[in-house]
XYZ file of C-alpha atoms in Angstrom:
568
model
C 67.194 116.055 84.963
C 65.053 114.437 87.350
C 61.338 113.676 86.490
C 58.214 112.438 88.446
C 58.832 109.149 87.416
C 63.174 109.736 87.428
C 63.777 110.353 90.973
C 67.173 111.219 92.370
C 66.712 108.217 94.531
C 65.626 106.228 91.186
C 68.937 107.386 89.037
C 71.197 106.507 92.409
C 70.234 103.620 93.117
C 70.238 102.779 89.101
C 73.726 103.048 89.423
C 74.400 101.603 92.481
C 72.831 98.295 90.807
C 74.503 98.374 88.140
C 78.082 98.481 89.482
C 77.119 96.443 92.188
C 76.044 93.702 88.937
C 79.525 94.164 87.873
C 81.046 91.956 90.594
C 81.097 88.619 89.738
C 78.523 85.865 91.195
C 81.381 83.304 92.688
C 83.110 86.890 94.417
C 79.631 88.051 96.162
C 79.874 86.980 99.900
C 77.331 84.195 100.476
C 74.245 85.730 102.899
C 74.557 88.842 104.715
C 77.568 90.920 105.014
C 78.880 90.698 108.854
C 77.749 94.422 110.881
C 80.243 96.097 112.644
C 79.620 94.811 115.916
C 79.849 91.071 115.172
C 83.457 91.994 112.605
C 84.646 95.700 113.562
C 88.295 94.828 111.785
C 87.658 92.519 107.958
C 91.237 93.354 106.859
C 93.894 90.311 107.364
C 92.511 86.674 108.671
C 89.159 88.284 108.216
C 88.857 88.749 104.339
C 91.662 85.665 103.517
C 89.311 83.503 103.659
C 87.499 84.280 101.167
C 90.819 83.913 98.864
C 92.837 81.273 97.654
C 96.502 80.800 98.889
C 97.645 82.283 95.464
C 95.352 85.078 95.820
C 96.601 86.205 99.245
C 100.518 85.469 98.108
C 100.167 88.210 95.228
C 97.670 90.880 96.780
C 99.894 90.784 100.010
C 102.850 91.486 98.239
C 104.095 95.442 98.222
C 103.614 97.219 94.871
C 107.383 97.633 94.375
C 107.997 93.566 94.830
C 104.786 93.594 92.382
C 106.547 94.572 89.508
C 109.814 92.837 90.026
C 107.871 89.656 89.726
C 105.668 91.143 86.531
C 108.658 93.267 84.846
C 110.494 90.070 85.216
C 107.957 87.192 83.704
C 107.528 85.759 87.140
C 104.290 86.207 87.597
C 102.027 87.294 84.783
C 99.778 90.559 84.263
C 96.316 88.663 84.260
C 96.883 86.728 86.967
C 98.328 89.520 89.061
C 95.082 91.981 87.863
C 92.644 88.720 88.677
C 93.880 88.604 92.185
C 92.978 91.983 92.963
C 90.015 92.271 90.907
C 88.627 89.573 93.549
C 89.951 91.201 96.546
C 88.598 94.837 95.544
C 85.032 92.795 95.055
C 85.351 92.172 98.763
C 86.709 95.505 99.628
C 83.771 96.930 98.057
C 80.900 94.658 99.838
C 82.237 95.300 102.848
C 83.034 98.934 102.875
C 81.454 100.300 99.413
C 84.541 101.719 98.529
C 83.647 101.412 94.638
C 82.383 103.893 91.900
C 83.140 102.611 88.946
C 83.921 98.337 88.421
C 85.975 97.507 84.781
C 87.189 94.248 85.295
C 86.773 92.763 81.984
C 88.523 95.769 80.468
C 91.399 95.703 82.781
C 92.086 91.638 82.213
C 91.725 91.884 78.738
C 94.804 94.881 79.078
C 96.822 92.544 81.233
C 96.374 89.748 78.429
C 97.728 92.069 75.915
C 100.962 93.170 78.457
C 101.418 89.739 79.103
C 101.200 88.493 75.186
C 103.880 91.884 74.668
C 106.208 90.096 77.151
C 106.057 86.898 75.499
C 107.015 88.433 72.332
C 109.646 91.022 73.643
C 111.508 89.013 76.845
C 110.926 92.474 78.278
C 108.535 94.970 79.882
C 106.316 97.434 78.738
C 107.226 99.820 81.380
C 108.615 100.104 84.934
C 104.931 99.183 86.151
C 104.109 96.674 83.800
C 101.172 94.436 85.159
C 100.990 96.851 88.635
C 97.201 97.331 89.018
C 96.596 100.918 89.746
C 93.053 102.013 91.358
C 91.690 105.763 90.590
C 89.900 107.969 92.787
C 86.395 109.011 90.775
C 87.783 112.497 89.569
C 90.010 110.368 86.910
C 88.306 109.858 83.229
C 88.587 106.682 81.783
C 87.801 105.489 78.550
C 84.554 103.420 79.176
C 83.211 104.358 82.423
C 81.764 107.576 83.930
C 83.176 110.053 86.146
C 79.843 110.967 88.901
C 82.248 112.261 91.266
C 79.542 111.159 93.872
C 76.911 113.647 92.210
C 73.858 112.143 90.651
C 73.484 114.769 88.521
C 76.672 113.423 86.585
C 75.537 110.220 85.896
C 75.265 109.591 82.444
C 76.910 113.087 81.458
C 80.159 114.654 81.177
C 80.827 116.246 84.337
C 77.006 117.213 84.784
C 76.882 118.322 81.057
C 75.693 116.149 78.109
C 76.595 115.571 74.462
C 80.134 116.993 74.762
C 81.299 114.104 72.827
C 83.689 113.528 75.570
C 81.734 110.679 77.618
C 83.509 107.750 78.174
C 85.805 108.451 75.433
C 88.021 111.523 77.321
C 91.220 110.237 79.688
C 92.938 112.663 81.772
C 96.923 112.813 81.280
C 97.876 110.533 84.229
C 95.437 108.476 82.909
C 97.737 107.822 79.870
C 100.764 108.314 81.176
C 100.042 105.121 83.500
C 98.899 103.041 80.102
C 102.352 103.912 78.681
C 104.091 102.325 82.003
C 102.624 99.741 81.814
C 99.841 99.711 84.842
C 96.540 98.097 84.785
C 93.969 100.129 85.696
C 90.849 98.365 86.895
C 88.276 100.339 89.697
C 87.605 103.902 90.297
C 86.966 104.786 94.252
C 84.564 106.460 96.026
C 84.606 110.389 97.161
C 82.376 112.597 98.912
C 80.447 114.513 96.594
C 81.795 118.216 95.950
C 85.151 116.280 97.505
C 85.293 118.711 100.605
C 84.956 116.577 103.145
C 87.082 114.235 105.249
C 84.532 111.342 105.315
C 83.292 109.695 102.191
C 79.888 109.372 101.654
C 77.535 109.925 98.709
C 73.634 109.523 97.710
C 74.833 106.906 95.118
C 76.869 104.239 96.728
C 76.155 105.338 100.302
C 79.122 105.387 102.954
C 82.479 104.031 102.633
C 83.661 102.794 106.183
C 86.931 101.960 107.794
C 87.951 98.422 107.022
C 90.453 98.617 110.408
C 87.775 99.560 112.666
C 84.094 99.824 110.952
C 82.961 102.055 113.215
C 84.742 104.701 111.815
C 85.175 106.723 108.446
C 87.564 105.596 106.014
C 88.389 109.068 105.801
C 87.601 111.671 102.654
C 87.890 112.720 100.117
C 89.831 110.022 98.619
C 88.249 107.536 101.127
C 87.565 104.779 98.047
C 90.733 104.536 97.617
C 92.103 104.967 101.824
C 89.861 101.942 101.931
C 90.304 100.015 99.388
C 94.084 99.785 99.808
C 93.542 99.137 103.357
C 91.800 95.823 102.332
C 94.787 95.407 99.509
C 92.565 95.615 97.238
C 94.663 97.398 95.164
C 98.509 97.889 95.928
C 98.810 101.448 95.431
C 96.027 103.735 93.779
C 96.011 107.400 93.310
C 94.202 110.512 95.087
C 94.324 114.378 95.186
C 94.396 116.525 98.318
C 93.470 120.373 98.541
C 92.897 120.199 102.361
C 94.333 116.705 103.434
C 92.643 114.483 100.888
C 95.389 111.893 99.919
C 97.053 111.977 103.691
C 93.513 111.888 105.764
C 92.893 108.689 104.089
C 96.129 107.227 104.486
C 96.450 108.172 107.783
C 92.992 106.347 108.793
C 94.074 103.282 106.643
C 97.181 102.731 108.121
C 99.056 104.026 104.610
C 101.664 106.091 103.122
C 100.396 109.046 101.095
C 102.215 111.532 99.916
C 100.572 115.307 99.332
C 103.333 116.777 96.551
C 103.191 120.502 96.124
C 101.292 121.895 93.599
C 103.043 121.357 89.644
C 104.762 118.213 90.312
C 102.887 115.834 88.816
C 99.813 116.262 86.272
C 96.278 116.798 87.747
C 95.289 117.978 83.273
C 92.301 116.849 82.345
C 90.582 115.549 86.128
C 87.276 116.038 87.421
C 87.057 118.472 90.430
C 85.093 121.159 92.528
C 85.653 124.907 92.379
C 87.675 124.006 89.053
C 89.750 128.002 88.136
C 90.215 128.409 91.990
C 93.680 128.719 91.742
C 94.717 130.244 95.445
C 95.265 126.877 96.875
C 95.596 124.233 94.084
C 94.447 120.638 94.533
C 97.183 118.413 94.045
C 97.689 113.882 92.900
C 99.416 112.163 94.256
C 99.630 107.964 95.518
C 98.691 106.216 98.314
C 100.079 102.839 99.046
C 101.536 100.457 101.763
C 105.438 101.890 101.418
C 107.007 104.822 101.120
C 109.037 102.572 98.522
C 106.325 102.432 96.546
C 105.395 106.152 96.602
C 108.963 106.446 95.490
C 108.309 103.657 92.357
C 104.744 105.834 91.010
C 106.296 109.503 91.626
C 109.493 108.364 89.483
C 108.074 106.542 87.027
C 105.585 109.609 86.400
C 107.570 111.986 85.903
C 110.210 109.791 83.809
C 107.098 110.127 81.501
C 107.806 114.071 81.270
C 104.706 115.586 82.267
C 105.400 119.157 82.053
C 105.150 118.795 78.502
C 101.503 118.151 78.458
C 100.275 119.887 81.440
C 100.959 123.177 81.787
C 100.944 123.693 85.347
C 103.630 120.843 85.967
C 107.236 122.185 86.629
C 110.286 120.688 84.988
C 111.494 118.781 87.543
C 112.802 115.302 86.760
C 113.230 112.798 89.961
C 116.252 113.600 91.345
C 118.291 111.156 92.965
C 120.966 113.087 94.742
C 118.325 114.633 97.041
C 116.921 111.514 97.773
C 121.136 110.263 98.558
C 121.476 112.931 100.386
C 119.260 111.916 103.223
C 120.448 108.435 102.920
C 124.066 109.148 102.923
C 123.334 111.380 106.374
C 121.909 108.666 107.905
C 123.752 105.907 106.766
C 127.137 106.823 108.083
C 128.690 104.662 110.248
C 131.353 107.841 110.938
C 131.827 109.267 114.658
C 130.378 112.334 114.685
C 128.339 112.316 111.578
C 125.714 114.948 111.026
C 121.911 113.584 112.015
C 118.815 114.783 110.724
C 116.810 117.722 112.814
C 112.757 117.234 113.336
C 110.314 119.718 114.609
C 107.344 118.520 116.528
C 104.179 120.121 116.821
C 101.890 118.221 119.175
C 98.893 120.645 119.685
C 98.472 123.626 116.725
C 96.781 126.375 119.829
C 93.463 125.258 118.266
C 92.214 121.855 118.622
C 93.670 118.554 121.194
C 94.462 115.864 119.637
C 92.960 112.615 120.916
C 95.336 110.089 123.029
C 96.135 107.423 120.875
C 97.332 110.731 118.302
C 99.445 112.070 120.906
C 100.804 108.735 121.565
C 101.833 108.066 118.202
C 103.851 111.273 118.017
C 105.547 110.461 121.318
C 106.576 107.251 120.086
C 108.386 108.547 116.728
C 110.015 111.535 119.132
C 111.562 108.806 121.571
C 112.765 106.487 118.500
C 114.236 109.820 116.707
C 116.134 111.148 119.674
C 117.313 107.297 121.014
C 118.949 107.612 117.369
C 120.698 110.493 117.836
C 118.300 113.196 116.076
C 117.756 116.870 117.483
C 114.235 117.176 118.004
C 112.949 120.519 118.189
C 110.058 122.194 119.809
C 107.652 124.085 116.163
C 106.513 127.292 117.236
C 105.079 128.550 113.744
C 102.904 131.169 113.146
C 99.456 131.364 113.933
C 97.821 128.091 112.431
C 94.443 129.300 113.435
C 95.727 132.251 110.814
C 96.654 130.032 108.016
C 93.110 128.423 107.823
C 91.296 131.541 107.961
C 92.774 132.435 104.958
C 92.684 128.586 103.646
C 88.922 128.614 104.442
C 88.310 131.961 102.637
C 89.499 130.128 99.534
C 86.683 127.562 99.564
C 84.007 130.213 99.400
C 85.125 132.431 96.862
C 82.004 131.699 94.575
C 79.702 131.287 97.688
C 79.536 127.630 96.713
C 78.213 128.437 93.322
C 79.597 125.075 91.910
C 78.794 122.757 93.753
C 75.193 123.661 94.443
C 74.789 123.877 90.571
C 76.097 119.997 90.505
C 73.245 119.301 93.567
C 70.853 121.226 91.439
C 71.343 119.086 88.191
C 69.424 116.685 90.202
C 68.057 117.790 93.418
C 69.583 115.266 95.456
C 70.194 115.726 99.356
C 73.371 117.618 100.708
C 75.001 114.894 103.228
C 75.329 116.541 105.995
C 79.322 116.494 106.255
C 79.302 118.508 102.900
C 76.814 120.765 104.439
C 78.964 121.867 106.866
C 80.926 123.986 104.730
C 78.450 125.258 102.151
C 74.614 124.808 103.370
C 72.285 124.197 101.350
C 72.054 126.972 99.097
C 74.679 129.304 97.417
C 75.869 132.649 99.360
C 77.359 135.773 97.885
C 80.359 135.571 95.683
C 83.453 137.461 96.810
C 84.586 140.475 94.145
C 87.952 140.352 92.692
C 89.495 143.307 95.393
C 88.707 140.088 97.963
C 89.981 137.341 96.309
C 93.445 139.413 95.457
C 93.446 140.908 99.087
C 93.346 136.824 99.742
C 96.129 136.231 97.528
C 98.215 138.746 99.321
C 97.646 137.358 102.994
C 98.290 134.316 101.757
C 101.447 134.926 100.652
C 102.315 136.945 103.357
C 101.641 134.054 105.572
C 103.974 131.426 102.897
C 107.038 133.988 103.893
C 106.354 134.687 107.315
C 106.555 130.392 107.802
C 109.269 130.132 105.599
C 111.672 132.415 107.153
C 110.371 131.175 110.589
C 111.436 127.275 109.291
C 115.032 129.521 107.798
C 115.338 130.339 111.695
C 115.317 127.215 113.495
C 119.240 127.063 111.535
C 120.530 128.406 114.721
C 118.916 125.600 116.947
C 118.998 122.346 114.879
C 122.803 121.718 115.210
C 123.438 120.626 111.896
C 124.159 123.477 110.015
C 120.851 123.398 108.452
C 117.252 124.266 109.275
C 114.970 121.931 110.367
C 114.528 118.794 107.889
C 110.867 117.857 108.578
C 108.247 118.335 110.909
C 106.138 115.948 112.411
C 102.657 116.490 113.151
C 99.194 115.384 113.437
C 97.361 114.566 109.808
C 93.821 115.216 112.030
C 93.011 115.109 116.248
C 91.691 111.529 116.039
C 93.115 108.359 114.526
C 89.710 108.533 112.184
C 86.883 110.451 111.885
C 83.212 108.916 113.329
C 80.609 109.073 110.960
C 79.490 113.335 111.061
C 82.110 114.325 113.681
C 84.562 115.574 111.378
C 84.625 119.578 112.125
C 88.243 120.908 112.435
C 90.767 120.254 109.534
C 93.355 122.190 110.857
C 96.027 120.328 110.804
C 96.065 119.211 107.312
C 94.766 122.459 105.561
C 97.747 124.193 106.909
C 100.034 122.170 104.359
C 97.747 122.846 101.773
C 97.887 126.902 102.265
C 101.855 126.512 102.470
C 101.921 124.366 99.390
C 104.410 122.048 101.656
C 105.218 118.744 100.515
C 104.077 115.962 103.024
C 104.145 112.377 103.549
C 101.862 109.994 106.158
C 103.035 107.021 107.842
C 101.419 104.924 110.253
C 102.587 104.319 113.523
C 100.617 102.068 115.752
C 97.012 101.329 116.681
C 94.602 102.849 119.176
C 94.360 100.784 122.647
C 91.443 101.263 125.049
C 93.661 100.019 127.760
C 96.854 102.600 127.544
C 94.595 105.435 124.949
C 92.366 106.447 128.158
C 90.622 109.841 128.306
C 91.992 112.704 130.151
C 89.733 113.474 132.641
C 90.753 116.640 133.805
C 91.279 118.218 130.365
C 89.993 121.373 129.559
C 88.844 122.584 126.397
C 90.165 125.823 125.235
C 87.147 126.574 122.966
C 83.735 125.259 121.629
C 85.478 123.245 118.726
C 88.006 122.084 121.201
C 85.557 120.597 123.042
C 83.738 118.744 120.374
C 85.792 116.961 118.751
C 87.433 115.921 122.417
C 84.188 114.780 123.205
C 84.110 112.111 120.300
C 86.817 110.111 121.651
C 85.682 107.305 122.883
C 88.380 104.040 123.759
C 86.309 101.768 123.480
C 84.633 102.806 119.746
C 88.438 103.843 118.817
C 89.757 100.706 120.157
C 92.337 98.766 117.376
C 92.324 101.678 114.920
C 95.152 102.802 112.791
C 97.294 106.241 114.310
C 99.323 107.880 111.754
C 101.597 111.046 111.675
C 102.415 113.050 108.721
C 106.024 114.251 108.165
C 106.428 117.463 106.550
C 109.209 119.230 104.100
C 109.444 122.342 102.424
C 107.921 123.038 98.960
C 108.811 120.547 96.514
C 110.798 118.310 98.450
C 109.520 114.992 97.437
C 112.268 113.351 96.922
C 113.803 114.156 100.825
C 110.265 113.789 102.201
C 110.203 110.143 100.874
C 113.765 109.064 101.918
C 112.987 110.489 105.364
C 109.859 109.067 105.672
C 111.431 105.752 104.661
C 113.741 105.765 107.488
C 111.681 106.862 110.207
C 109.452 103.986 109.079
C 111.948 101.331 109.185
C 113.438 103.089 112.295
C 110.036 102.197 114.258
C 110.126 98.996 113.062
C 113.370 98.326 114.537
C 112.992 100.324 117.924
């Protein structure tokens, strides 16, 4: 706890220092960092300077070509885990994307893979030498898991002498050891995680690297970030609102948000832990749907259902995956195409212009190629996240003002939003099953709604995906982020869903519409925030979204669409 002479300021910036000391002196940018209005973008020519030719070749290679170079003795571990030790070290000064720093620990591994290969002629796993960053709810043997909170540090999720700190790894944790992946950093969140922007009394606020006037996006914004630098190739996040895809989409990533019980979230820090309405779910972020593909199959080739309980038994599953392919491959007059859904504006909220361009560009690709593209006219979405929001207070906020009390640290005002600064009335067990029941009332009404559209797609089928907005603007500015609409409604469905980026927010096409009305209060405020000028050069995504439990269709169509931009 917190003394006179132990401040909360004290203990956070303690810690800041100290991981902060943990980037080596010949990595720390001579003088001062750059502000955003003399460097608003430090990704590409911006942070290669600062590398050597070697060090760009490997951290701008794609996670999938990673390991056919490392499985292969091309390259080897440590000099593949150097490389992006380095680059995160930037990432992190210029963005503070960084919790937790274990370089040494991490080359040392890649020493031993490497020494393994030498001996064998063979990998340890199908991600042998792939460094792998961690968003700060993982635990890993020799760090701490703060979770943003200052009451953590030092502790076992806020409580001390468990006998698990530093010494307790969650499952994934070892299930990537036993592939083969070097883990190295942990990322940054927004304390209590429930919040789309990252920011935290310990390490401060972690900012766009595209466009630094803008959030990198929350809560898995460490890792949003620090992939968007390639800092790391492909790291991992969870999502119970839009965490993994709000991220990716402000990055310029792919991230996929699996349904709940695919792959292991056993033995991970979190907020509201026994909530069990709406589940948070892992899952990876990365620059290629390929290389979602690569993590989700080698994961569950590890059989996780056997040590997390909550995981189904469902092995990857490659005819789904050729399914899609095999539709879309055919050279054959008259072969079926796939059928999309759009849904440009949920009745709620606007999206900004350079979001409503993006979606008009995959549209025109998609129905140049042949695709039906249908109008999605779902239930209520303003519904859905009544009952999604209802979730998030079922203990009043009990938990996570019990972490703030541990220290007495300040609320950021972006977690505030949704829980104030002091607990509120629990809800009794008659309201959290009456929840239950309206919830899954909703998850049928939408599923025999998507069941419908069988009759209008064309193909024999109902509709395949559905593309829609991952939030209103390309990325959040700093304490503007007030509707989550369109990603919570995935989460209350439990729909599997994967971002891609599209293009990049121009001032001179992205203009404002100046005779739009707002249709309500929220409406209006977050259409007030755009701005072309502030927006100007950042990343516009789109998320495409399946049915429960379709990763393996959700990545193969995502994959095409992406590759179909690329060549339109």
């Amino acid at each position: 706890m917190a003394t006179e002479t132990d401040t909360w300021q004290d203990r956070a910036k303690a810690k800041r220092d100290k991981t902060n000391s943990l980037i080596p002196e010949q990595w720390r940018f001579p003088g001062e960092i750059p502000s955003a209005e003399q460097q608003r973008d430090v990704t590409g020519e911006f942070i290669w300077q600062f590398l050597s030719k070697r060090e760009v070749e490997i951290t701008e290679t794609d996670a999938v070509d990673i390991v056919k170079h490392t499985t292969s003795g091309d390259w080897t571990a440590e000099e593949v885990i150097k490389a992006f030790c380095h680059r995160a070290s930037l990432a992190h000064q210029l963005t503070n994307c960084l919790h937790e720093i274990f370089f040494d620990a991490a080359i040392e591994n890649a020493k031993s893979l490497d020494e393994y290969y030498s001996q064998h002629k063979s990998p340890i796993g199908p991600l042998h030498g792939l460094p792998v960053s961690l968003k700060d709810q993982f635990h890993v043997k020799g760090v701490e898991t703060t979770m943003g909170y200052v009451g953590w540090i030092g502790t076992f999720e806020g409580k001390t002498d468990t006998g698990r700190e530093k010494v307790f790894e969650s499952e994934m944790v070892r299930e990537l050891r036993n592939l083969g992946a070097v883990l190295y950093c942990k990322t940054s969140v927004p304390h209590t995680l429930m919040a789309g922007e990252t920011v935290n009394n310990i390490i401060g606020y972690t900012w766009n690297p595209k466009n630094r006037n803008l959030s990198s996006g929350g809560s898995s914004g460490g890792e949003g970030a620090l992939i968007g630098l390639k800092g790391s190739p492909v790291g991992f996040g969870t999502d119970i609102g839009g965490s993994i895809r709000i991220p990716a989409a402000f990055n310029g990533l792919y991230g996929i948000r699996p349904s709940s019980g695919r792959l292991p979230y056993e033995g991970m820090a979190n907020s509201m832990d026994g909530q069990n309405t709406v589940l948070s779910v892992v899952g990876p972020l990365s620059h290629s749907a390929a290389s979602l593909r690569l993590m989700l199959k080698s994961l569950l080739s590890q059989q996780p259902w056997l040590h997390d309980p909550l995981v189904h038994e469902i092995p990857w599953r490659d005819d789904q995956e050729k399914q899609i392919m095999d539709l879309v491959g055919s050279t054959k007059s008259g072969n079926d195409k796939l059928a999309f859904a759009v849904l440009k504006h949920d009745g709620v909220v606007n999206p900004h212009p350079p979001v409503h361009r993006a979606i008009d560009t995959v549209v025109k690709t998609l129905t140049k190629l042949g695709h039906k593209v249908l109008d999605w006219e779902p239930p209520s979405h303003e519904r859905g996240q009544e009952i999604l929001l209802t979730t998030w207070a079922y203990d009043g906020g009990a938990n996570v003002h019990e972490a703030f009390g541990l220290s007495g640290e300040t609320i950021a005002p972006q977690v505030g939003l949704s829980y104030g600064t002091k607990p509120t009335e629990e809800m009794n067990a008659s309201k959290i099953a009456a929840t239950n029941i309206l919830k899954r009332e909703y998850q049928k009404e939408y599923m025999e709604y998507w069941n419908s559209t069988k009759e209008s797609t064309g193909t024999g089928r109902p509709v395949d995906v559905v593309i829609l907005p991952v939030a209103p603007f390309a990325a959040a500015r700093p304490t503007t982020y007030k509707y989550y609409g369109y990603s919570t409604i995935v989460n209350l469905l439990d729909y599997t869903s994967c971002t891609i980026p599209i293009t990049t927010a121009d001032k001179n096409i992205d203009v404002v519409e100046a005779q739009y009305k707002p249709t309500s209060d929220v409406d209006k405020d977050v259409y007030d925030t755009y701005d072309p000028a502030i927006f100007d050069g950042a990343h516009v995504s789109v998320q495409l979204v399946g049915r429960r439990l379709q990763e393996e269709k959700v990545l193969a169509i995502a994959e095409y669409v992406s590759q179909a931009l690329a060549h339109s």
